[in-house]
Every structure is written in C-alpha cells, then in structure tokens.
Coordinates of C-alpha atoms and ligand atoms in Angstrom, one line a residue:
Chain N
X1044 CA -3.2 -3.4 42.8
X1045 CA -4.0 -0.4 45.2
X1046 CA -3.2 -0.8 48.5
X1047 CA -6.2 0.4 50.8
X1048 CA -6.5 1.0 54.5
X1049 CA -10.1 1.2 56.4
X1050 CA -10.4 4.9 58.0
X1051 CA -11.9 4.8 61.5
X1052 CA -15.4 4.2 61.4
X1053 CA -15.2 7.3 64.1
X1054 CA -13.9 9.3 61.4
X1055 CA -15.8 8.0 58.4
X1056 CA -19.0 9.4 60.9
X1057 CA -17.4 12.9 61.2
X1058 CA -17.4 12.8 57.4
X1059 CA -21.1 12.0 56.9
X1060 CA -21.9 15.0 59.8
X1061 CA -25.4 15.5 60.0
X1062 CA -26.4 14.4 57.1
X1063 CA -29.1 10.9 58.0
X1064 CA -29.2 8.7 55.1
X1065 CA -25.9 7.0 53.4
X1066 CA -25.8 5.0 50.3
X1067 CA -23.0 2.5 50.6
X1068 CA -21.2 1.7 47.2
X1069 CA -18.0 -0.9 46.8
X1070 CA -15.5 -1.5 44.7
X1071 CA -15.3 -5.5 44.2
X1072 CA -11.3 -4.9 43.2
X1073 CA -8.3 -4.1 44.5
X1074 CA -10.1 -3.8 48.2
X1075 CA -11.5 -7.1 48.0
X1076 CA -7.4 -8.4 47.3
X1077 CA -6.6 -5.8 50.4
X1078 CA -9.1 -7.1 52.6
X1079 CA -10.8 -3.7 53.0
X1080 CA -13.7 -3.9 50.8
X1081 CA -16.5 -6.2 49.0
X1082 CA -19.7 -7.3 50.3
X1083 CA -18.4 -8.7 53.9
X1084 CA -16.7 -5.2 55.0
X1085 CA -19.7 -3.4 53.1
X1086 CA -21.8 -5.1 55.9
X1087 CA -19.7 -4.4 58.7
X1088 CA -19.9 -0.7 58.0
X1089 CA -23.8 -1.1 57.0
X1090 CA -23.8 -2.0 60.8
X1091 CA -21.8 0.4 62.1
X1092 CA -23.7 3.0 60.4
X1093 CA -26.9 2.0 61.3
X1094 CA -25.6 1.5 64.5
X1095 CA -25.0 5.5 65.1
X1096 CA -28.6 6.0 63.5
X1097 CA -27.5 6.8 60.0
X1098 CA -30.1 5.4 57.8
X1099 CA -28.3 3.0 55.0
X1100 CA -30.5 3.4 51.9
X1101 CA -28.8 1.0 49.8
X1102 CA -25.9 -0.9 49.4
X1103 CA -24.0 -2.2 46.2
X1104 CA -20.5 -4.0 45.3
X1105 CA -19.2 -2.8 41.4
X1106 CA -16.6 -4.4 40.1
X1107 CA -13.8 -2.0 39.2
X1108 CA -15.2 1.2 41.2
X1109 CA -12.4 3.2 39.1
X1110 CA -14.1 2.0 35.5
X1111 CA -17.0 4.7 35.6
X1112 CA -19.1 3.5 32.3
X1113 CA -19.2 0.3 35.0
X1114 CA -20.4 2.4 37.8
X1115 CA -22.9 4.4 35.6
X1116 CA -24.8 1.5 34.3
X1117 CA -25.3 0.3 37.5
X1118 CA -27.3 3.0 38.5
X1119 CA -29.8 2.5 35.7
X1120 CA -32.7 0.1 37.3
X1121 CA -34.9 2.1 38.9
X1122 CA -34.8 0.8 42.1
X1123 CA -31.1 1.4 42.5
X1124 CA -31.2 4.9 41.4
X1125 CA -33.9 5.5 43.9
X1126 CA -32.0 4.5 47.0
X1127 CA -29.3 6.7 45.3
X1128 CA -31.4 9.7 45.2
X1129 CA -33.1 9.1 48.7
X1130 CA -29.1 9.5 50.0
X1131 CA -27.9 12.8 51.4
X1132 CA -24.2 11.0 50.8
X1133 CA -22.7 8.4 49.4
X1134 CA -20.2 6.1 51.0
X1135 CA -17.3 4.5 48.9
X1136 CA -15.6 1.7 50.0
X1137 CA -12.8 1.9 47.8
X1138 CA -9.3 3.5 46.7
X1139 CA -9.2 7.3 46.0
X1140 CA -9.6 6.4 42.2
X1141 CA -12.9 5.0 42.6
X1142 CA -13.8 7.4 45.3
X1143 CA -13.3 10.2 42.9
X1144 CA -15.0 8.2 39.9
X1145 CA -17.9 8.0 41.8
X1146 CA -17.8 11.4 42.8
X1147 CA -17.8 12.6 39.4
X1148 CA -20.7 10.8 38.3
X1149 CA -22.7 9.9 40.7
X1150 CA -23.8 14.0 41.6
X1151 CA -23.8 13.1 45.3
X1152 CA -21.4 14.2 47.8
X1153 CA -18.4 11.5 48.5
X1154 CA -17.3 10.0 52.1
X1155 CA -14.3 8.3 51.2
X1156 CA -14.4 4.9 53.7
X1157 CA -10.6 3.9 53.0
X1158 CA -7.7 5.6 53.0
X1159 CA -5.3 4.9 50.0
X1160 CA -1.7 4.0 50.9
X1161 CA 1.5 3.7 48.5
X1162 CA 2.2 0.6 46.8
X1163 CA 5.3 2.6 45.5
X1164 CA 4.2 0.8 41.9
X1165 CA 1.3 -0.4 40.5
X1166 CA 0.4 -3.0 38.6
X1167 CA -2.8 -3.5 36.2
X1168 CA -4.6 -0.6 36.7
X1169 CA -8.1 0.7 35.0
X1170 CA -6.9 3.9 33.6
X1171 CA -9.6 6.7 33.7
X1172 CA -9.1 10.5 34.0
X1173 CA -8.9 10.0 38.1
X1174 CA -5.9 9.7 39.8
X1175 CA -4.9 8.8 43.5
X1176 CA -1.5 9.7 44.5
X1177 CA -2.0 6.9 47.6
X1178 CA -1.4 9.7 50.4
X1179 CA -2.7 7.6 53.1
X1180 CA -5.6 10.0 54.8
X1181 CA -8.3 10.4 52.3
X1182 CA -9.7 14.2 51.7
X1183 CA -12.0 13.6 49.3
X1184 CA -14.9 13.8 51.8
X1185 CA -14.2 17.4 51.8
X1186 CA -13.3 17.9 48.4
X1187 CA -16.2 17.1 46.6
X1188 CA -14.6 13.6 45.4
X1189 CA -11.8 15.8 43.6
X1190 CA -8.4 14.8 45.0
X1191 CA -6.2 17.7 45.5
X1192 CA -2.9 16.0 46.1
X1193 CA -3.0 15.0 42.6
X1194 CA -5.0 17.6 40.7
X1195 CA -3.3 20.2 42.5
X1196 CA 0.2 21.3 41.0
X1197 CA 1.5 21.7 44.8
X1198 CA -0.9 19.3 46.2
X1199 CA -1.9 22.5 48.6
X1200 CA -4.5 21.3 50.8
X1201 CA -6.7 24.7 52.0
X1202 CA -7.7 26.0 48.3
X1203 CA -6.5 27.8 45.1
X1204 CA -3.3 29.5 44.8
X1205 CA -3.0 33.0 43.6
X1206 CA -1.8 30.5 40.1
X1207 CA -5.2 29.7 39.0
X1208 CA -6.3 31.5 35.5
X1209 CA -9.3 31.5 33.8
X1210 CA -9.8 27.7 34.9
X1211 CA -6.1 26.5 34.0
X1212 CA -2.8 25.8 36.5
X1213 CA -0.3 28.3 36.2
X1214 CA 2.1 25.7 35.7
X1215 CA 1.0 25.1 32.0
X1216 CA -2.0 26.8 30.2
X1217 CA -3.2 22.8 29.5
X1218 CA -3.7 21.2 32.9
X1219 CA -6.9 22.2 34.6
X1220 CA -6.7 24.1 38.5
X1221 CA -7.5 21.2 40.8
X1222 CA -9.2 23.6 43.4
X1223 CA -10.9 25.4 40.3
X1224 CA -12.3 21.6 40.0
X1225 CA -12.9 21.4 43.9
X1226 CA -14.5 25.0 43.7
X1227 CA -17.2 23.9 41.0
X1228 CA -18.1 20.6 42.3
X1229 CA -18.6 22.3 45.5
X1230 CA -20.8 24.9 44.2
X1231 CA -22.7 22.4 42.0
X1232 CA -23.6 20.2 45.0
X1233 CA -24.4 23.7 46.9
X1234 CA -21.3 22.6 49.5
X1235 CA -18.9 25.4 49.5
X1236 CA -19.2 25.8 53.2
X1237 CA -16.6 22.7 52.7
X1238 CA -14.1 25.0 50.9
X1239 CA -13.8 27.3 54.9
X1240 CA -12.9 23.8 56.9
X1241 CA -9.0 24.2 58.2
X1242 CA -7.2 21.2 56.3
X1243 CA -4.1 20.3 58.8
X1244 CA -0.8 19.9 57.0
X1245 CA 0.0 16.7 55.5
X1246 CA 0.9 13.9 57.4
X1247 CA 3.7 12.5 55.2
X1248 CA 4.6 9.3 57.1
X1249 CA 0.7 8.1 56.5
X1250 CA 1.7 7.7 52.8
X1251 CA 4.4 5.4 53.9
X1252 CA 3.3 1.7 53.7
X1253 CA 3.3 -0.1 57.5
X1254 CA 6.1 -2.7 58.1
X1255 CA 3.3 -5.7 58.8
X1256 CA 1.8 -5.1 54.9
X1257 CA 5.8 -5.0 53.9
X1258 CA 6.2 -8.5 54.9
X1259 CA 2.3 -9.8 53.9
X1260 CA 1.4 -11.0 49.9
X1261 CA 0.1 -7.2 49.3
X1262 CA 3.3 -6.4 48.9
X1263 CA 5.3 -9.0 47.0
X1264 CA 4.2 -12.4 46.1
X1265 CA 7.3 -13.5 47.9
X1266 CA 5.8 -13.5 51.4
X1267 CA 2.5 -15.5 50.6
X1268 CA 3.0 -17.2 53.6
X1269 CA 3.8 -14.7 55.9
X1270 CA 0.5 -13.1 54.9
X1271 CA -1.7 -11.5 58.1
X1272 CA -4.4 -9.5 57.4
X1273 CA -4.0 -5.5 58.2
X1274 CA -5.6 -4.9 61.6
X1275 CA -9.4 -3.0 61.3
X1276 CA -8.9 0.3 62.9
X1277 CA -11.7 1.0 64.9
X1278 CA -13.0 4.4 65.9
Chain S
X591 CA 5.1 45.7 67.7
X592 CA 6.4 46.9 64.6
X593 CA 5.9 50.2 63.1
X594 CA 3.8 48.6 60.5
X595 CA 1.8 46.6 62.9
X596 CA 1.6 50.1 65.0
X597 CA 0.6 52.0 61.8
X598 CA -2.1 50.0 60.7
X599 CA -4.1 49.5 64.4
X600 CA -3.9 53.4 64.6
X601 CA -5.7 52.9 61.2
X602 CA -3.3 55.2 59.4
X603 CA -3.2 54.7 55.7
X604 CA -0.1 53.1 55.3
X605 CA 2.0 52.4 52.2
X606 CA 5.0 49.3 51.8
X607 CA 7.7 48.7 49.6
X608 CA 9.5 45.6 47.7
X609 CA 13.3 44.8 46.8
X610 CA 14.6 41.9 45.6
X611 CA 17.9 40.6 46.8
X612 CA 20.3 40.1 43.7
X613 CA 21.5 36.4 41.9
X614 CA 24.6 36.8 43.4
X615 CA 26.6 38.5 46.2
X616 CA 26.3 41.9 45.3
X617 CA 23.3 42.9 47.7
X618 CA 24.9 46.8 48.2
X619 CA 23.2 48.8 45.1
X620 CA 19.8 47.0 46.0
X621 CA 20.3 47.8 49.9
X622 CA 21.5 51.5 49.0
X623 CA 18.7 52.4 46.5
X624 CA 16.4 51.3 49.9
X625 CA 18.3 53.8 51.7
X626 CA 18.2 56.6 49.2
X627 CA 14.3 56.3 48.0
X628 CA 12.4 53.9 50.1
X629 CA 13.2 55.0 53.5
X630 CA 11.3 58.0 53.8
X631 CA 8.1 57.2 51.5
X632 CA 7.0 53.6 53.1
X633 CA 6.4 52.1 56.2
X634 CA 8.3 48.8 55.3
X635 CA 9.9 47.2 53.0
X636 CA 9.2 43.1 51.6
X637 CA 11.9 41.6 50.9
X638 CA 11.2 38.8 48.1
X639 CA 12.0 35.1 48.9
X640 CA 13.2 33.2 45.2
X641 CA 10.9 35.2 43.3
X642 CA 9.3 33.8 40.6
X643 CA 11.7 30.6 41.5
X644 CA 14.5 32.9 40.2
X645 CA 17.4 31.2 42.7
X646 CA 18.7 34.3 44.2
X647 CA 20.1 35.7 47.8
X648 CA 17.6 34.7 50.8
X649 CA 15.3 37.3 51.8
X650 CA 16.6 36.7 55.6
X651 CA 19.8 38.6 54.2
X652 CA 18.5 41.1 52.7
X653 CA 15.7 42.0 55.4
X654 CA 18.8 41.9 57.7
X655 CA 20.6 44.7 55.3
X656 CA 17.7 46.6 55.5
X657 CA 17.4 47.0 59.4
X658 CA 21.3 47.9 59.8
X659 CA 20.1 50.9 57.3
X660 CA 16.9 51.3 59.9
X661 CA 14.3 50.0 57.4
X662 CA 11.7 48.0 58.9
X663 CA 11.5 44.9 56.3
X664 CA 9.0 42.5 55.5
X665 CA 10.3 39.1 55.8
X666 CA 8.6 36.9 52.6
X667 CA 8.7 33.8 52.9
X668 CA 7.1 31.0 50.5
X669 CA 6.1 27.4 51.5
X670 CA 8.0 26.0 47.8
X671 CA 11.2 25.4 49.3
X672 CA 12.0 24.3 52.3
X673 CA 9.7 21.7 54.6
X674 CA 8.2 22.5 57.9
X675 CA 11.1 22.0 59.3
X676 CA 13.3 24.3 57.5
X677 CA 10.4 27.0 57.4
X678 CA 10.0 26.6 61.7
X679 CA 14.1 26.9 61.6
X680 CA 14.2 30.0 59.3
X681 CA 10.8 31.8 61.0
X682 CA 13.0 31.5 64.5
X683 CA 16.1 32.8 63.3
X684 CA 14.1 35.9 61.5
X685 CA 12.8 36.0 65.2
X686 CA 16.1 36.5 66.8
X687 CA 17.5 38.9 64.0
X688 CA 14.8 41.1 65.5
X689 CA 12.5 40.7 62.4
X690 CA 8.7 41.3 63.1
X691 CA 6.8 41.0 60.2
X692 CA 6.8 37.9 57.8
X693 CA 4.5 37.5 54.6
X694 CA 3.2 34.2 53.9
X695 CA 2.7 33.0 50.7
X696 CA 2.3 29.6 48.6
X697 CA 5.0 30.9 46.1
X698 CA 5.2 30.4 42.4
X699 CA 6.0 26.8 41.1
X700 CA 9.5 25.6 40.0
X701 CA 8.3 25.7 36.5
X702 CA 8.2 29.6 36.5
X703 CA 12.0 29.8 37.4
X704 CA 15.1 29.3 36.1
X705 CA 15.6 25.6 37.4
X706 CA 12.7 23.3 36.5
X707 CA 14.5 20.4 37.0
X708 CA 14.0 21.4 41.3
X709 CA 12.1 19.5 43.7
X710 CA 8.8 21.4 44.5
X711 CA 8.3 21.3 48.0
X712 CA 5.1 22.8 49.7
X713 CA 5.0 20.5 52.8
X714 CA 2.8 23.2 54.0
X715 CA 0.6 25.1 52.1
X716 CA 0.0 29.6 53.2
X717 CA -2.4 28.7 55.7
X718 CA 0.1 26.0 57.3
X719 CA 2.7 28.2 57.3
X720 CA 0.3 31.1 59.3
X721 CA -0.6 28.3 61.8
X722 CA 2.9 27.3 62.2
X723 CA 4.1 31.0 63.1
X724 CA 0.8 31.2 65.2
X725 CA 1.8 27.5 66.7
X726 CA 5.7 29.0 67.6
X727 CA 4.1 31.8 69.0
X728 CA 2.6 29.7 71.6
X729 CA 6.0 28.4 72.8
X730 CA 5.7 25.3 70.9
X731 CA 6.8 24.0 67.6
X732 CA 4.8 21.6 65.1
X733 CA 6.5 18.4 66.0
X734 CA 5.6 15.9 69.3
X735 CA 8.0 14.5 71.4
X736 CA 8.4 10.6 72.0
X737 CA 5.3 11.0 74.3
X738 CA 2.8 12.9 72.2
X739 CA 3.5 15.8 73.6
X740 CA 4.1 19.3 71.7
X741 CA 7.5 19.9 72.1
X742 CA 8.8 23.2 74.3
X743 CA 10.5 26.4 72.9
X744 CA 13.6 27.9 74.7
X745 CA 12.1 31.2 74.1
X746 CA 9.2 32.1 71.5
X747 CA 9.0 34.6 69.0
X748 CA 6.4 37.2 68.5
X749 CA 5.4 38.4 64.6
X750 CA 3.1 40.1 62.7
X751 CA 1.8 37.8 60.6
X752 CA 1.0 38.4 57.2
X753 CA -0.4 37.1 53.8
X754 CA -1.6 37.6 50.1
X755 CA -4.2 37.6 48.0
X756 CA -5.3 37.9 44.0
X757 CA -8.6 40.5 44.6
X758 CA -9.0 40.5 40.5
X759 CA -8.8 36.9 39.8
X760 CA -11.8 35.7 37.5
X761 CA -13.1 33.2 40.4
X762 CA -12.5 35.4 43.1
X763 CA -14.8 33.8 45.8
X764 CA -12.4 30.9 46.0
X765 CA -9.5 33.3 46.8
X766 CA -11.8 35.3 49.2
X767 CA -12.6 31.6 50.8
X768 CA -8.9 31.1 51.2
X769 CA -8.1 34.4 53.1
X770 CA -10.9 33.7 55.0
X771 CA -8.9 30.7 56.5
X772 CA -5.2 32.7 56.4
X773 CA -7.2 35.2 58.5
X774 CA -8.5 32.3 60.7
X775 CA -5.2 31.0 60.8
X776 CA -3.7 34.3 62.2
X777 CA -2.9 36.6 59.5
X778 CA -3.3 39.6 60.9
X779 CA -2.9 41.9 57.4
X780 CA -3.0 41.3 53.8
X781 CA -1.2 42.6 50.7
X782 CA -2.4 41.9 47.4
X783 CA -1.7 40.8 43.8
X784 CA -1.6 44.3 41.5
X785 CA -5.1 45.9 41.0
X786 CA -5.7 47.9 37.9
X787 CA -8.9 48.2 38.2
X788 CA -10.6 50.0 40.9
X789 CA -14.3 48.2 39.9
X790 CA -12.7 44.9 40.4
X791 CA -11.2 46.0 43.8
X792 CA -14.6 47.1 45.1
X793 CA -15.9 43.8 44.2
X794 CA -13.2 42.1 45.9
X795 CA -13.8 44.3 49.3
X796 CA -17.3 43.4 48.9
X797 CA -17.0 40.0 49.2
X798 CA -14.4 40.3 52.1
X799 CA -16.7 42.3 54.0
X800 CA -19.3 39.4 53.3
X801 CA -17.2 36.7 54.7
X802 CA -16.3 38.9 57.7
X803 CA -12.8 39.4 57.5
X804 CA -11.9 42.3 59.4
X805 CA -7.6 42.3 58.8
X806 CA -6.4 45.2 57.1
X807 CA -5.6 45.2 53.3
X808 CA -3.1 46.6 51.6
X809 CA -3.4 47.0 48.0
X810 CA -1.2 45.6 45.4
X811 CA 0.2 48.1 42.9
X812 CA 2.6 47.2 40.0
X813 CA 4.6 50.0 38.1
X814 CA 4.1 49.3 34.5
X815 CA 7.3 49.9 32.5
X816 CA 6.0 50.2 29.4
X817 CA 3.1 49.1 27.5
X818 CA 4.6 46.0 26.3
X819 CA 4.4 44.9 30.4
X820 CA 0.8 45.8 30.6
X821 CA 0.0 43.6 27.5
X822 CA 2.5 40.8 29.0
X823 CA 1.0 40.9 32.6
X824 CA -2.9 40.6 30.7
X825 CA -1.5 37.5 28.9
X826 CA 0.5 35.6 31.4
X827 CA 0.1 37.0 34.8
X828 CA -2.4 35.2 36.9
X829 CA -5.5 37.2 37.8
X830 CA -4.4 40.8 36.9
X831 CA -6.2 42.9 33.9
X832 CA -4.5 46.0 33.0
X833 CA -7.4 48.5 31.3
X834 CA -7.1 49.4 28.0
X835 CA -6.9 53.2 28.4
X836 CA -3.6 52.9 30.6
X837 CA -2.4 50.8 28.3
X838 CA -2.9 53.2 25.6
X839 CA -2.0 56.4 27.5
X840 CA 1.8 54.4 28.1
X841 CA 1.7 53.7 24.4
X842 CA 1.4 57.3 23.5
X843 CA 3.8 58.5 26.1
X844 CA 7.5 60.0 25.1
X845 CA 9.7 56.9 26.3
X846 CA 11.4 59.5 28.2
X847 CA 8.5 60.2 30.2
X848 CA 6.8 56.9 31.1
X849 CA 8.3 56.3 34.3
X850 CA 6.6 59.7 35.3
X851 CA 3.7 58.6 33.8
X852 CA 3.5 55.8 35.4
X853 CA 4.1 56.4 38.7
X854 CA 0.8 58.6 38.1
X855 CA -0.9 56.1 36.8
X856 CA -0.1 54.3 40.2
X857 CA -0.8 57.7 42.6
X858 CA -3.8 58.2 40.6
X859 CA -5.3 53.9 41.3
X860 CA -4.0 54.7 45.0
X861 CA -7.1 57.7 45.4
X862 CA -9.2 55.9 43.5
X863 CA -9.4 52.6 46.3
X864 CA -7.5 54.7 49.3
X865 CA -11.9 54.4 50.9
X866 CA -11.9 51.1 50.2
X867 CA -8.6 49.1 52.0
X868 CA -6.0 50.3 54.7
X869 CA -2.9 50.5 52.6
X870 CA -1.0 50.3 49.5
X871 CA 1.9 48.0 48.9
X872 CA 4.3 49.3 45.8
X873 CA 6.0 47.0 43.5
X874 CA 8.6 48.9 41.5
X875 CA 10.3 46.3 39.8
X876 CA 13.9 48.0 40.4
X877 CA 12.1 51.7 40.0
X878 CA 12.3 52.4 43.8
X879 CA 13.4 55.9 43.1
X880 CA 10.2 56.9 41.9
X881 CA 8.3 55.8 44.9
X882 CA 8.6 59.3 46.3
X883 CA 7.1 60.5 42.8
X884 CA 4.0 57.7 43.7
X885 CA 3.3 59.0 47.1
X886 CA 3.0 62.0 46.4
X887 CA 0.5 61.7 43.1
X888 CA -1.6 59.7 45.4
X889 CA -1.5 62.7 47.9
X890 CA -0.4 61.1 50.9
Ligands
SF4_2782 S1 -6.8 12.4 48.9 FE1 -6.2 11.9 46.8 S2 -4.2 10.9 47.0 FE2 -5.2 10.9 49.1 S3 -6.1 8.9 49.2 FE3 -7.7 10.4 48.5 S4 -7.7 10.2 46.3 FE4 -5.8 9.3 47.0
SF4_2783 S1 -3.2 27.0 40.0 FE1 -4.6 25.5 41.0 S2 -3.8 23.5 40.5 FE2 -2.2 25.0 40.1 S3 -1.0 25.0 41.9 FE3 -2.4 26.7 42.1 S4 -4.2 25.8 43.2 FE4 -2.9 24.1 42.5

C-alpha cells in the first residue's frame, strides 16, 4: 500500500490558481486504507472548494486510480466526460501514481490533493509505466502530472539539464528526459508558463514517514491497536 | 569586484579559459601551462569540479594555484556531489580564499565517470545552488534555527555568480526556460556548452532576448583535436553539432597542422557570433598553449 498525506487545502487552492471550475477524481485504494481518500474526504474537499468559490463540476471515486485502462473507461458515459471537459483542472485525490496516471490520460491539467510519503517498501502494487518515488510534497501540479523526482535521472526540480538529447537522458540513450516529458505535456496543455515558477529545494525530511503513522496499522500490522488516524492538515 | 565581473559591466568583449586539476597530486604542469599561455590571453580561468565524474583534485585547489600565479580563476562547482550543506561550506571557504567568481552547474551524472557505483547527490539542483550563493550573500545560510529563524553569518561573502547553458540543444526553449530562472535566481553571467554553429547561436540569442534575459553570455568554444572528436562530440555529446565542412577541412589537414587549424577554426566561430553575446569562454582540452594562437585569429 501507498502511504498518502492530505496537502493543505490552502495549498491545494494555490494549485488550482485562477482557474474556476475543478473536477474532483479519487482513487478508492490505497487512500481509502490511509484515510486520505474515497468518497467521505472527496466530499470534504468538494466543500472546501466550493467554499472558496471554485465551481466543482463533477466528482468520481475509481478504484485503483494507478490502473489507467480503469480510469479511461470511466470517462466514457457522456455525462461524465462532460463535467470532465467543462473543468479547467482536475483534482486527484490520490498517491503520485494515480496523480500522474490521470495526468497522462485524462488531457487536463493535474492538482495533486495528497502528498505521497515513504512506506520504505511496498506491497501489492498495480504496476503501470508511472512511478512515485513517495517524496512527501507533491509537484505534480506544476509538472503537468509528470513526476520529476522519478523521471528525472537527478530528480532536479527547476527543468532540463544540459543532459537531455534528442528526447533521451544522458544517462543511457533508452530512458526518456523526464523534463523532455514535463516540457511536452506543458506545451500540449498550452502551460509552459509552469516551466518559469522557482521550485525550492527539496525538503528531504518530508519524505520521511511521521513517528504517529510509525506506530499506527499503516505501517505494520503489528500495531493494529495502537492505530490513530493521521491528523487533517488544514490550510 | 572581480576583473571579470569589472570587464564584462564595462561591456568589453571578454574571453575565459579552462584547466582541469589532475587525478592525482601533481597539479604543477597544469598550474604552470596557466602561467605560461593563459595568463596573458583571458580574463579568467574555470577551474573544473570532477569533470565528467572523473574523481580528480577539487577545483578549490587548483583555483587557489592559480591566484598565487595572479590568475583570476573561476571556481566550478557542480550540485552532483556534495549536499547543501557541503556546497554552503565549500562556497564560504572559496569566499575567504579570496575567490570571486563561482560557475554553477548541475554536473554530469555518476554514470559518465569512472565510478558508477557513487551515490548521485543533487540535493540542489543549478538554480538552488544560485539561490544558495544569493541566500549567503544576504548574511544568512539555508538552514533555520530551533526557532524558525534563518540562521546568522559571522561574515558574508560577496561573488559573482555564474551559470551554463546548452544554446544548440534540439529543444532549446526548455534550456532558454531554465536560464531564465538561474538568471532570476542571481546569475549574473553565462557561459555556454560549445557552439559550432553560428545559425544555431543566433537562434539561441533570439530566444534569450525573447524571455528578457539581459546577463551577459559568453560563448562556449571547444578545440577539436581531430576529426575523430568532431564525429565523437555529434554522436555522444549532448546538444552540440559539429558542421560537416569543419569536419572535413580537419580531415584533410596535415596531422601536423591541425592544432593550427583548429584554433582558426575556433578564432574564425569567435567573429562570426562576437555581435551576438559578450564573450567567449575557450575549452582547450590540455591545448592551452594555443589560446594565444585563438585570440588572435578571432582578432581580439
Ligand atoms: S512529485 Fe513524484 S515522487 Fe513526489 S509525491 Fe508526486 S508523484 Fe510522488
Ligand atoms: S537529461 Fe533529463 S532526465 Fe536526464 S538528468 Fe537531465 S533533465 Fe533529468
């Protein structure tokens, strides 16, 4: 299971900007087990939204965000794709993986609503062509839904390196430039101005998992009982 | 200020050179062949930092060697391997070796080198590493103390701050993006990956000029030792194209000659762009005795 953290609703805003209408998409998964996601939380950030006048124009739980033939088929009734395509952005409540899955099928700019913290090993994971290395503050709202840390050789967080060649990492002519990736989606979504924000350096110790999840059942079966639900940051 | 910071807001045309400090301790032939051929032909000298992630001597050293021969070095410094801390540590101590000007760059990855097995670092990325000089600067380092606060400097140092860029890469608007934010961050000039190609060069400027970046640039030019390195550097160097007829016109040179060759080759790419950036910044590879030859093919 991936081990997810809600980002500040304060911050999830910034993300959005001034764009007006949201569509909110969950992942009935992993956050559901972490207590940051499914149809309860999906509400509570429906509300929040609409609270700071963002217009929600649809909302929808998926099992397994990070399967994307899932995501893709859920898109197909016409209603659905309609609240999708009256969105300026789209909301994930999920892990990075099905952040980015959603990014890269979806067409829409991402606002990634959790932030994905280590679980130091997984178990039972959906393997698709997205990965999360479980950083623990979530770029993918300004990355077009492409993760850097784990597309990017060096996991640089401000753009391409002087490595990038014809498309490829200068690290081996077979793996793909993550900010080559970044770079396209951007371009194809006509959001490059994203590319000029100032990325801060990493905050390493986010990526660290908090002592109270140490000793709750999302870590190790072992402390069922000592089990407390994480604390909802709030803005 | 620095000559070369002095140089460059006068708007003088000003040219740089490169050593590289030796795998080993034997810094003197490196040091002397500074003294002997670079000292009178460029404003400053880089020195490299584990080039190509070929362990070697630290640039500190060697930019040290170079002031007590009263050549104004370049200190390069790359974000692969040391963290913010090391990197804050190593920018101060430059500082109180009396060393002004420090290059920052991302710096190739461990694969490139000669020990692949080595942790890759890059807590901070080029533009991290320009906000943390810029941040030192200030009088304060990156960290906070128990109480939030940004912690105090017992004396802060002053640099010109510097970075690089690949003008001929195929995508070059994301690399004109990038600078964009080094230059927000506080570069202050710019030396670039090797230009060949003058039509390339102008396309680079004209994008700068579009994103407003007013720093001065220095352009990149590689001495090409033999055709062999011109087919090499199309093939595996990132974002450089070597033009066939130089190519060819090395090929049909007398092997005897190519050096002199070459360093008009490189004179002759420094008229062709000298309207279009501020500088030139010559990479000899270990040729530093023909720099005079370059400078004075280009005319300056
Ligand atoms: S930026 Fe990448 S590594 Fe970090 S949480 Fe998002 S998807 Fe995961
Ligand atoms: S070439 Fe691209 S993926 Fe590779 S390290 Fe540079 S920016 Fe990252």
């Amino acid at each position: 299971m991936l081990l997810t953290e809600a980002k500040p609703v304060g911050e999830v805003l910034n993300l959005i900007g001034a764009d007006k209408s949201v569509f909110l998409l969950g992942c009935g998964g992993c956050p559901v087990g972490a207590q940051t996601g499914g149809e309860e939380k999906l509400a509570g950030l429906k509300a929040e939204l609409e609270k700071a006048g963002k217009k929600v124009t649809g909302s929808m739980v998926v099992d397994f965000l990070c399967n994307k033939a899932l995501v893709g088929s859920r898109f197909f009734a016409p209603a659905r794709a309609a609240q999708l395509r009256e969105a300026s952005r789209v909301a994930v409540v999920s892990c990075g993986v099905g952040v980015q899955s959603a990014a890269a099928i979806l067409g829409k700019p991402v606002v990634p609503a959790l932030n994905t913290i280590s679980t130091n090993a997984v178990q039972g994971l959906w393997p698709s062509e997205e990965r999360c290395g479980q950083c623990g503050d979530c770029m993918l709202g300004m990355t077009g839904g492409v993760c850097p840390i784990t597309t990017c050789s060096k996991s640089l967080v401000n753009g391409t390196c002087g490595g990038t060649n014809k498309g490829k990492c200068e690290v081996s002519p077979e793996k793909d430039c993550g900010w080559l990736m970044i770079y396209k989606r951007l371009k194809a979504l006509g959001r490059t101005d994203d590319l000029r924000k100032m990325n801060a350096p990493r905050d390493h110790s986010k990526s660290d998992i908090p002592d109270r999840l140490r000793k709750s059942v999302h870590w190790a079966l072992e402390y069922s009982k000592a089990e407390e639900p994480p604390k909802q940051a709030t803005a | 200020m620095s000559r070369l910071q002095e140089k460059l807001s006068r708007g003088e045309f000003t040219v740089t050179g490169e050593i590289g400090p030796p795998k080993g301790t034997n810094i003197d032939p490196v040091i002397h062949e500074a003294g002997e051929y670079l000292k009178g032909s460029v404003t400053a000298v880089n020195v490299t930092d584990i080039q190509t992630a070929v362990m070697r001597a630290s640039s500190l050293v060697g930019c040290v060697k170079l002031k007590e021969k009263g050549i104004e070095p370049v200190l390069q410094m790359v974000c692969r391997d040391r963290n913010r801390l090391a990197l804050q540590s190593d920018l101060l101590s430059a500082a109180i070796l009396g060393i002004e000007n420090v290059l920052s760059i991302t710096g190739d990855h461990v694969v490139a080198g000669d020990h692949k097995g080595a942790m890759p670092v890059y807590d901070l990325d080029s533009v991290g590493l320009l906000q943390a000089m810029a941040k030192l600067e200030s009088g304060t380092d990156m960290g906070l103390d128990n109480k939030g606060a940004p912690n105090a400097l017992d004396g802060s140092p002053k640099f010109f701050k510097g970075c690089v860029v690949t003008p001929c890469a195929e995508d070059v608007e994301p690399q004109v993006i990038k600078l964009a934010k080094k230059a927000e961050a506080g570069a202050q000039f710019v030396q670039t990956q090797a230009v060949y190609d003058p039509k390339a060069f102008e396309k680079f400027i004209n994008l700068v000029k579009q994103y407003k970046i007013k720093i001065p640039i220095l352009v990149g030019i590689v001495m090409l030792k033999n055709a062999g390195m011109a087919n090499y550097m199309n093939n595996f160097v990132p974002g450089v194209q070597v033009p066939k007829e130089i190519t060819k016109r090395l090929k049909e040179t007398d092997k005897k000659e190519v050096p002199k060759v070459s360093a008009q080759i490189c004179g002759q790419l420094i008229r062709d762009m000298k309207g279009m950036c501020q500088g030139a910044h010559l990479m000899t590879l270990g040729w530093d005795r023909y720099v005079p030859d370059i400078v004075a093919a280009a005319g300056l």
